[in-house]
């Protein structure tokens, strides 16, 4: 064969090779973890052909020491994942182009960066550790997919992890406090954080929330104290706190991750009763059947996702203005108490002021107006919590959980113990007839950027 | 021509094109930026030169004449009668065949239709003609026209069939018309902007709902009226104040008559508009009048993460088991289980029921289904046999037919409107739909019903809470009245509905430019003023109005001293739009306002927009000067007598839509 012929065959074989090194639409991408489950177990991301699961999987992260948590972009062309080059490196966020499998590292932090999720407009949200006092906290951060515009968006002393993005554009994340774990929903700029879902006593959410094409939300939840898997739970987006349905209560075995398919079925990590290894399965919520799709005896299969375009969530506008140093908080009635008997709305022991506590100091005491309302201008991105006091300074309620306001955020609440399904009464709070009270209260003047009137 | 010359020519054209592209592009960008008031427009000439132009040839080319069915009647003869509001006609539809049998021309801008028990006559209220067309259903012709007061809308027949009750939405009263003589025998005061009405099944009481709240001071509890009339004495026996609700469009009864159900919106205009989450802007639901207990309970149809905006009509099934509510802003019909409502009412304390009126979870107790419909479901009707529900899909030119037992849409009757959806029509759909607001909590229509304004004052809180409250402004015929907003900050509708709009108001993804083109097109070309039949029906001013006009145009006070030009009415409010489109300080700033100038408002049809001034503090036009303008800075009025001020006000009320004013000028 001539040199020219050899060159042509060589080039053609490169072309063929490059064609095969491509993730096609409809393939499944998942994390495989060597079965020895421990925190340092190596993991890899592989791709499977949904139609031919018997074919050997394509390993996508062979050149990395460990990789996991694949997240496909809304247009189906690229994938976020977390990886470490070397065993002792912190986890970082990476992106892979699915057409040519080219990878690039997005974050370069000295702390672990985990649990990425795509936001619209080529942004992403992820959890990043930071040292706060003697403990490591996981806060939420957002950045562009080139790593620029990195911003922290949660500022309370809690851990946020397993984030996902709802179709309405908001982020859901598991928030762990010393006393509980709940699902929080917040806007991508960190504003308007509020409880989205709380499971029954003793349960714990174990996966990110995934919204199905029909609008319901699925995730896994365990009722065992130390278990990392459990049942598949479904809730309705329109009423998440009161629509919990256990889809697998009558299905033996454990579920760990769940991913909704366009067919209405769910891709799941599943293990049979008494077995310690997770397989890849397809669960049918209609007839509650589980079908095993793939099983590699050397690995556990987790975090399966399908490579396909999905509807992009709404791109929410942001009210945050980093030139502003404060946020505004309006509480309609500090005495509102849904737990009071017979819906009286007022607790018997009436508060007339609130104490605002910072992490290291008391921010001050603010007297409520006669209608129970308070209007505060709070230094932004600074956690605080509120305790209600009676006229003698005796605690009525609280302190509540840590909250924070973003720069220029305006937030309203009905009361300290409000029912999250209740809307405010249409009344003009007395407190907004005056300027807001600065918090911390010793600040007489906040030299603020001039906001123009809309 | 030689080939070489051709080549040179081609090269020359390409070179000129390349050289001129950049300057042309820069010019185009500057031109478009200046015209749209935004800096990210995709440079589409069509935005201005096709979709918002007033050129007759172009508008004829880009627009289409739609039907826009708004209300329906389904009498015992098995036919369906649909009011085609934009075609000024009544459509006779065979629901079985799904065909329009006849289109009967009626008056201008018809609103509602009812049919008598014998199916001999149909009555159609012509809202912009101040009359009711009487249609002989055998002849399929208008055989009589009954004069009413302003803006006739909902109607009902008296229990003996001898009187027709017509709700006059613009004059806020209702007419009692003797059908034998065709004469209006009585005119009784109703709530503010009444529309819907219904006679109780026992034939004793007539209920009339209203849309606008009773005018009060900002901060007062919002109240809207339901007026109750005794059918036999034809006297008003009760005026029920419905707290914290407005836009009560329609009402219906259970067959036993123990419950009356009406639609409403509960706005949050007194709460600073700082978020949409948790129902901080609007909620929507049904009111239930328990006639035996003389009690009104309000229940929300919304859910915590999804709002069912702009409920319009409500009808109760013949068996009294279900009620259907058209949520026109989200293209759904909510199905209410009435037994569940009864259970809720019987087992809940008054305090609990009061809490439920603001509770988003309560709908799960009684809403059993949401039926998706076409665009903008409005009027509903149930077939005589009780098996089918009909829904007028106003912006689809269709009627949905729903099986009441399966609660499924079984077909859509196409009424024969244009198939093509024009840019302006799409804009109208968007304006009437809550899909561009976070969790569909409200549409543009919610605060701008019928493209007008809702009469409420809001605290938009873009800067501080509790400050700079503003009165909602009408969207009618505003194309030549830029800038927009009370502070005149937005030079164009493009800017008005751009990114800041989504940041502080809709709080979800901003309009795409395609949608922005559509909504701008509709706002700039499609929202018209009703004719001012109340104060200036013929375009001829009365003696009083002429004297008021002279005061409006005067250049000297009564002592002969010249009034400075900037303190004359006519300087800032010149016809045809009665605005000079310039900012002004007329000494109306409140202590809670930032120190700004206000865009001079246009005054066309000003009679229909109380309350007045930027913060709605003046309940009437008179109050602008008698209470809030005594310093002579808002025009020279200090030398006028009370009678002269009344004459000025009468003239102001006579001002009509700009097209009439332009005609007068010609």
Coordinates of C-alpha atoms in Angstrom, one line a residue, chain A residues 82-439:
Chain A
X82 CA -17.5 17.2 40.0
X83 CA -14.1 15.7 39.9
X84 CA -10.7 15.6 41.5
X85 CA -7.5 15.0 39.5
X86 CA -5.7 13.5 42.4
X87 CA -6.8 11.7 45.5
X88 CA -6.1 14.5 47.9
X89 CA -7.4 17.4 45.8
X90 CA -10.7 19.1 46.7
X91 CA -13.7 18.3 44.5
X92 CA -14.1 20.9 41.7
X93 CA -16.8 21.5 39.2
X94 CA -16.0 20.6 35.5
X95 CA -17.8 20.8 32.2
X96 CA -17.7 18.3 29.4
X97 CA -18.8 19.0 25.8
X98 CA -20.8 15.9 24.8
X99 CA -20.0 16.2 21.1
X100 CA -16.2 15.7 21.6
X101 CA -15.9 14.9 25.3
X102 CA -13.6 17.8 25.9
X103 CA -13.4 18.8 29.5
X104 CA -12.5 21.9 31.3
X105 CA -12.3 22.8 35.0
X106 CA -14.7 25.5 36.1
X107 CA -13.9 26.1 39.7
X108 CA -10.5 26.3 41.4
X109 CA -11.3 26.5 45.1
X110 CA -9.3 25.3 48.0
X111 CA -12.6 23.8 49.4
X112 CA -14.8 21.2 47.9
X113 CA -17.2 22.4 45.3
X114 CA -20.0 19.9 44.8
X115 CA -23.6 19.3 43.7
X116 CA -23.7 21.5 40.6
X117 CA -26.9 22.3 38.8
X118 CA -27.5 24.3 35.6
X119 CA -29.2 27.7 35.8
X120 CA -30.5 29.3 32.7
X121 CA -28.2 31.6 30.8
X122 CA -25.1 29.4 31.1
X123 CA -24.9 29.9 34.9
X124 CA -24.6 27.2 37.5
X125 CA -25.2 26.8 41.2
X126 CA -23.2 24.6 43.5
X127 CA -22.2 24.1 47.1
X128 CA -18.8 25.2 48.3
X129 CA -17.3 24.7 51.6
X130 CA -15.7 27.4 53.7
X131 CA -14.3 27.5 57.2
X132 CA -16.6 29.2 59.6
X133 CA -15.2 29.1 63.2
X134 CA -14.3 25.5 63.9
X135 CA -16.8 23.9 61.4
X136 CA -16.9 23.7 57.7
X137 CA -20.1 25.1 56.2
X138 CA -21.5 24.5 52.7
X139 CA -22.9 27.6 51.2
X140 CA -24.5 28.0 47.8
X141 CA -22.5 29.8 45.1
X142 CA -23.4 30.7 41.5
X143 CA -21.0 31.5 38.6
X144 CA -20.9 31.5 34.9
X145 CA -19.8 28.3 33.2
X146 CA -16.4 29.8 32.5
X147 CA -16.0 30.3 36.2
X148 CA -16.4 34.0 36.1
X149 CA -18.9 36.1 38.2
X150 CA -18.5 33.8 41.2
X151 CA -20.9 34.9 43.9
X152 CA -22.0 33.5 47.2
X153 CA -25.8 33.5 47.6
X154 CA -26.5 32.0 51.0
X155 CA -25.1 33.6 54.2
X156 CA -26.6 31.8 57.2
X157 CA -24.5 29.3 59.2
X158 CA -26.2 26.3 57.6
X159 CA -25.2 23.7 55.1
X160 CA -26.8 23.7 51.6
X161 CA -26.4 20.8 49.3
X162 CA -28.1 18.6 46.6
X163 CA -29.4 21.6 44.7
X164 CA -31.6 21.5 41.6
X165 CA -33.5 24.1 39.6
X166 CA -37.3 24.3 39.3
X167 CA -39.0 25.2 36.0
X168 CA -40.0 28.5 37.6
X169 CA -36.2 29.4 37.8
X170 CA -35.7 29.0 41.5
X171 CA -33.1 26.8 43.2
X172 CA -34.1 24.1 45.6
X173 CA -31.5 22.8 48.1
X174 CA -31.4 20.7 51.2
X175 CA -30.6 23.0 54.1
X176 CA -29.2 21.3 57.2
X177 CA -29.4 23.0 60.5
X178 CA -28.3 21.5 63.8
X179 CA -31.9 20.6 64.5
X180 CA -33.4 19.7 61.1
X181 CA -33.1 19.2 57.4
X182 CA -35.6 20.9 55.1
X183 CA -35.8 21.8 51.5
X184 CA -35.4 25.5 50.9
X185 CA -36.3 27.3 47.7
X186 CA -34.6 30.6 46.7
X187 CA -34.0 32.7 43.7
X188 CA -30.7 32.4 41.9
X189 CA -29.6 35.7 43.5
X190 CA -30.2 34.3 46.9
X191 CA -33.3 36.3 47.6
X192 CA -36.7 35.2 48.9
X193 CA -35.4 32.0 50.6
X194 CA -38.3 30.1 52.1
X195 CA -39.2 26.6 53.1
X196 CA -40.4 24.4 50.3
X197 CA -40.7 20.9 51.7
X198 CA -40.4 19.3 55.1
X199 CA -40.9 15.6 55.5
X200 CA -42.6 13.8 58.3
X201 CA -40.7 13.6 61.6
X202 CA -37.6 11.5 61.4
X203 CA -37.3 11.5 57.6
X204 CA -34.5 13.0 55.6
X205 CA -34.3 13.9 51.9
X206 CA -31.5 12.0 50.3
X207 CA -31.4 13.3 46.7
X208 CA -31.8 16.5 44.8
X209 CA -35.4 17.4 43.8
X210 CA -36.3 16.6 40.2
X211 CA -39.3 18.1 38.4
X212 CA -41.1 15.9 36.0
X213 CA -42.5 17.1 32.7
X214 CA -45.9 17.0 34.2
X215 CA -44.9 19.3 37.0
X216 CA -44.7 17.0 40.0
X217 CA -41.4 16.8 41.9
X218 CA -39.7 13.5 42.8
X219 CA -36.8 12.7 45.2
X220 CA -35.7 10.0 47.6
X221 CA -36.3 10.2 51.3
X222 CA -35.3 7.9 54.1
X223 CA -36.8 7.3 57.5
X224 CA -33.8 5.5 58.9
X225 CA -31.4 7.6 61.0
X226 CA -28.3 6.5 59.2
X227 CA -29.6 5.2 55.9
X228 CA -28.5 6.9 52.7
X229 CA -31.5 5.6 50.7
X230 CA -35.1 4.9 51.1
X231 CA -38.3 5.6 49.2
X232 CA -39.2 7.7 46.2
X233 CA -41.4 10.6 47.2
X234 CA -43.6 12.7 44.9
X235 CA -44.9 16.1 45.8
X236 CA -46.9 18.6 43.7
X237 CA -45.1 21.8 42.8
X238 CA -48.3 23.8 43.4
X239 CA -48.6 22.5 47.0
X240 CA -45.3 20.9 48.1
X241 CA -45.9 21.0 51.8
X242 CA -49.2 19.0 51.7
X243 CA -49.0 16.7 48.7
X244 CA -46.5 14.1 49.8
X245 CA -47.0 10.7 48.2
X246 CA -44.7 7.7 48.8
X247 CA -44.5 6.0 45.4
X248 CA -42.5 3.0 46.6
X249 CA -44.1 2.3 50.0
X250 CA -45.2 -1.1 48.7
X251 CA -42.0 -1.8 46.7
X252 CA -39.3 -3.8 48.5
X253 CA -35.7 -2.5 48.3
X254 CA -34.1 0.9 48.6
X255 CA -33.9 3.8 46.2
X256 CA -31.2 6.4 46.2
X257 CA -31.4 8.7 43.2
X258 CA -34.2 9.5 40.8
X259 CA -34.3 11.1 37.4
X260 CA -37.6 11.7 35.6
X261 CA -37.9 10.5 32.0
X262 CA -40.1 12.0 29.3
X263 CA -42.1 8.8 29.3
X264 CA -43.3 9.4 32.8
X265 CA -41.1 6.7 34.2
X266 CA -38.2 7.3 36.5
X267 CA -34.5 6.3 36.3
X268 CA -33.5 5.1 39.7
X269 CA -30.6 3.8 41.7
X270 CA -32.1 0.7 43.3
X271 CA -30.9 -2.1 45.5
X272 CA -32.8 -5.3 46.2
X273 CA -33.8 -6.1 49.8
X274 CA -30.8 -7.4 51.7
X275 CA -28.4 -6.4 49.0
X276 CA -25.8 -3.7 49.5
X277 CA -25.2 -2.9 45.8
X278 CA -27.1 -0.3 43.8
X279 CA -28.2 -1.1 40.3
X280 CA -29.7 1.1 37.6
X281 CA -33.4 0.6 37.2
X282 CA -36.5 2.1 35.6
X283 CA -39.4 2.6 37.9
X284 CA -42.9 3.0 36.6
X285 CA -44.9 5.2 39.0
X286 CA -48.2 4.1 37.3
X287 CA -48.0 0.4 38.1
X288 CA -45.2 0.8 40.7
X289 CA -43.0 -1.7 38.8
X290 CA -39.2 -1.7 38.8
X291 CA -37.2 -3.0 35.9
X292 CA -33.4 -3.4 36.1
X293 CA -31.6 -1.8 33.2
X294 CA -28.0 -2.2 34.0
X295 CA -25.9 -4.0 36.6
X296 CA -22.1 -4.0 36.8
X297 CA -21.1 -6.4 39.6
X298 CA -18.0 -4.3 40.4
X299 CA -19.8 -1.0 40.9
X300 CA -22.7 0.8 42.4
X301 CA -24.7 2.8 39.9
X302 CA -25.8 6.3 41.0
X303 CA -27.0 9.7 39.7
X304 CA -28.2 8.5 36.3
X305 CA -29.3 11.2 33.9
X306 CA -30.4 11.1 30.3
X307 CA -28.7 13.1 27.5
X308 CA -31.5 15.1 26.0
X309 CA -32.7 18.6 25.6
X310 CA -35.2 19.7 28.3
X311 CA -37.2 22.8 28.7
X312 CA -35.1 25.6 30.1
X313 CA -36.3 27.0 33.4
X314 CA -37.3 30.6 33.6
X315 CA -34.5 33.1 33.8
X316 CA -35.5 35.2 36.8
X317 CA -34.6 38.9 37.0
X318 CA -32.6 39.9 40.0
X319 CA -33.3 42.7 42.5
X320 CA -29.9 42.4 44.1
X321 CA -27.7 45.5 43.7
X322 CA -24.3 45.0 45.1
X323 CA -23.9 48.8 45.4
X324 CA -26.5 48.8 48.1
X325 CA -25.4 47.7 51.6
X326 CA -28.8 46.8 53.1
X327 CA -32.0 44.9 52.5
X328 CA -35.5 45.8 53.8
X329 CA -37.7 43.5 55.8
X330 CA -41.4 44.0 56.6
X331 CA -43.2 41.8 59.1
X332 CA -46.9 42.4 59.2
X333 CA -47.5 41.2 62.7
X334 CA -44.9 39.8 65.1
X335 CA -47.8 38.2 67.1
X336 CA -49.2 36.3 64.3
X337 CA -49.2 32.6 65.4
X338 CA -50.7 29.9 63.3
X339 CA -50.2 27.5 66.2
X340 CA -52.5 29.5 68.5
X341 CA -55.8 27.7 69.3
X342 CA -58.8 28.2 67.1
X343 CA -57.0 30.3 64.5
X344 CA -57.1 33.3 66.7
X345 CA -53.9 34.5 65.0
X346 CA -52.8 36.0 68.3
X347 CA -50.9 34.2 70.9
X348 CA -52.2 34.8 74.4
X349 CA -48.8 36.1 75.5
X350 CA -48.5 39.2 73.5
X351 CA -45.1 40.5 72.2
X352 CA -44.5 44.1 71.6
X353 CA -40.9 44.1 70.4
X354 CA -38.3 42.0 68.8
X355 CA -34.7 41.3 69.6
X356 CA -32.4 40.8 66.7
X357 CA -29.4 38.6 67.3
X358 CA -26.3 38.5 65.2
X359 CA -23.8 35.7 65.2
X360 CA -21.4 37.5 67.6
X361 CA -23.6 40.1 69.1
X362 CA -27.1 41.4 69.7
X363 CA -28.1 43.8 66.9
X364 CA -30.7 45.5 69.1
X365 CA -34.3 45.6 70.2
X366 CA -37.0 47.1 67.9
X367 CA -40.4 48.0 69.2
X368 CA -43.3 46.9 67.0
X369 CA -46.1 49.2 66.0
X370 CA -49.6 48.8 67.5
X371 CA -50.6 46.6 64.7
X372 CA -47.6 44.3 65.4
X373 CA -45.7 45.4 62.3
X374 CA -42.0 46.1 62.1
X375 CA -40.1 47.5 59.2
X376 CA -36.3 47.0 59.2
X377 CA -33.3 48.0 57.2
X378 CA -30.8 45.3 57.8
X379 CA -27.1 45.2 56.8
X380 CA -27.1 42.8 53.8
X381 CA -25.5 39.3 53.7
X382 CA -25.3 39.2 57.4
X383 CA -27.2 36.4 59.3
X384 CA -29.5 37.3 62.1
X385 CA -32.4 35.8 64.0
X386 CA -35.4 37.2 65.7
X387 CA -36.8 36.7 69.2
X388 CA -40.1 38.3 70.2
X389 CA -40.3 39.9 73.6
X390 CA -43.2 41.2 75.7
X391 CA -43.2 44.7 77.2
X392 CA -41.2 43.4 80.2
X393 CA -38.5 41.9 78.0
X394 CA -39.6 38.4 78.6
X395 CA -39.2 36.0 75.6
X396 CA -42.5 35.2 73.9
X397 CA -41.1 33.2 71.0
X398 CA -37.8 32.4 69.5
X399 CA -35.2 32.9 68.6
X400 CA -36.2 31.6 65.1
X401 CA -33.9 30.3 62.5
X402 CA -31.1 32.4 61.0
X403 CA -32.1 34.5 58.1
X404 CA -30.3 37.1 55.9
X405 CA -31.2 39.7 53.3
X406 CA -29.3 40.2 50.1
X407 CA -28.2 43.8 49.1
X408 CA -31.4 45.7 48.0
X409 CA -33.6 42.7 48.7
X410 CA -37.1 43.5 49.9
X411 CA -38.8 40.7 51.8
X412 CA -42.1 40.4 53.5
X413 CA -43.5 38.0 56.1
X414 CA -46.8 37.7 57.7
X415 CA -45.5 36.8 61.2
X416 CA -42.9 34.9 63.0
X417 CA -45.0 31.7 63.1
X418 CA -46.8 32.0 59.9
X419 CA -48.5 29.3 57.9
X420 CA -46.5 29.2 54.7
X421 CA -49.8 28.8 52.7
X422 CA -51.2 31.9 54.1
X423 CA -51.1 35.2 52.2
X424 CA -51.0 38.6 53.8
X425 CA -54.1 40.5 54.8
X426 CA -54.6 43.5 52.6
X427 CA -53.8 46.2 55.2
X428 CA -51.3 49.1 55.3
X429 CA -48.8 48.3 58.1
X430 CA -48.3 51.2 60.5
X431 CA -44.6 50.6 60.4
X432 CA -44.2 51.6 56.7
X433 CA -45.6 55.0 57.5
X434 CA -42.2 55.7 59.0
X435 CA -38.7 55.2 57.8
X436 CA -37.3 51.7 58.5
X437 CA -35.4 51.0 61.7
X438 CA -31.7 50.3 61.0
X439 CA -30.3 47.0 62.1

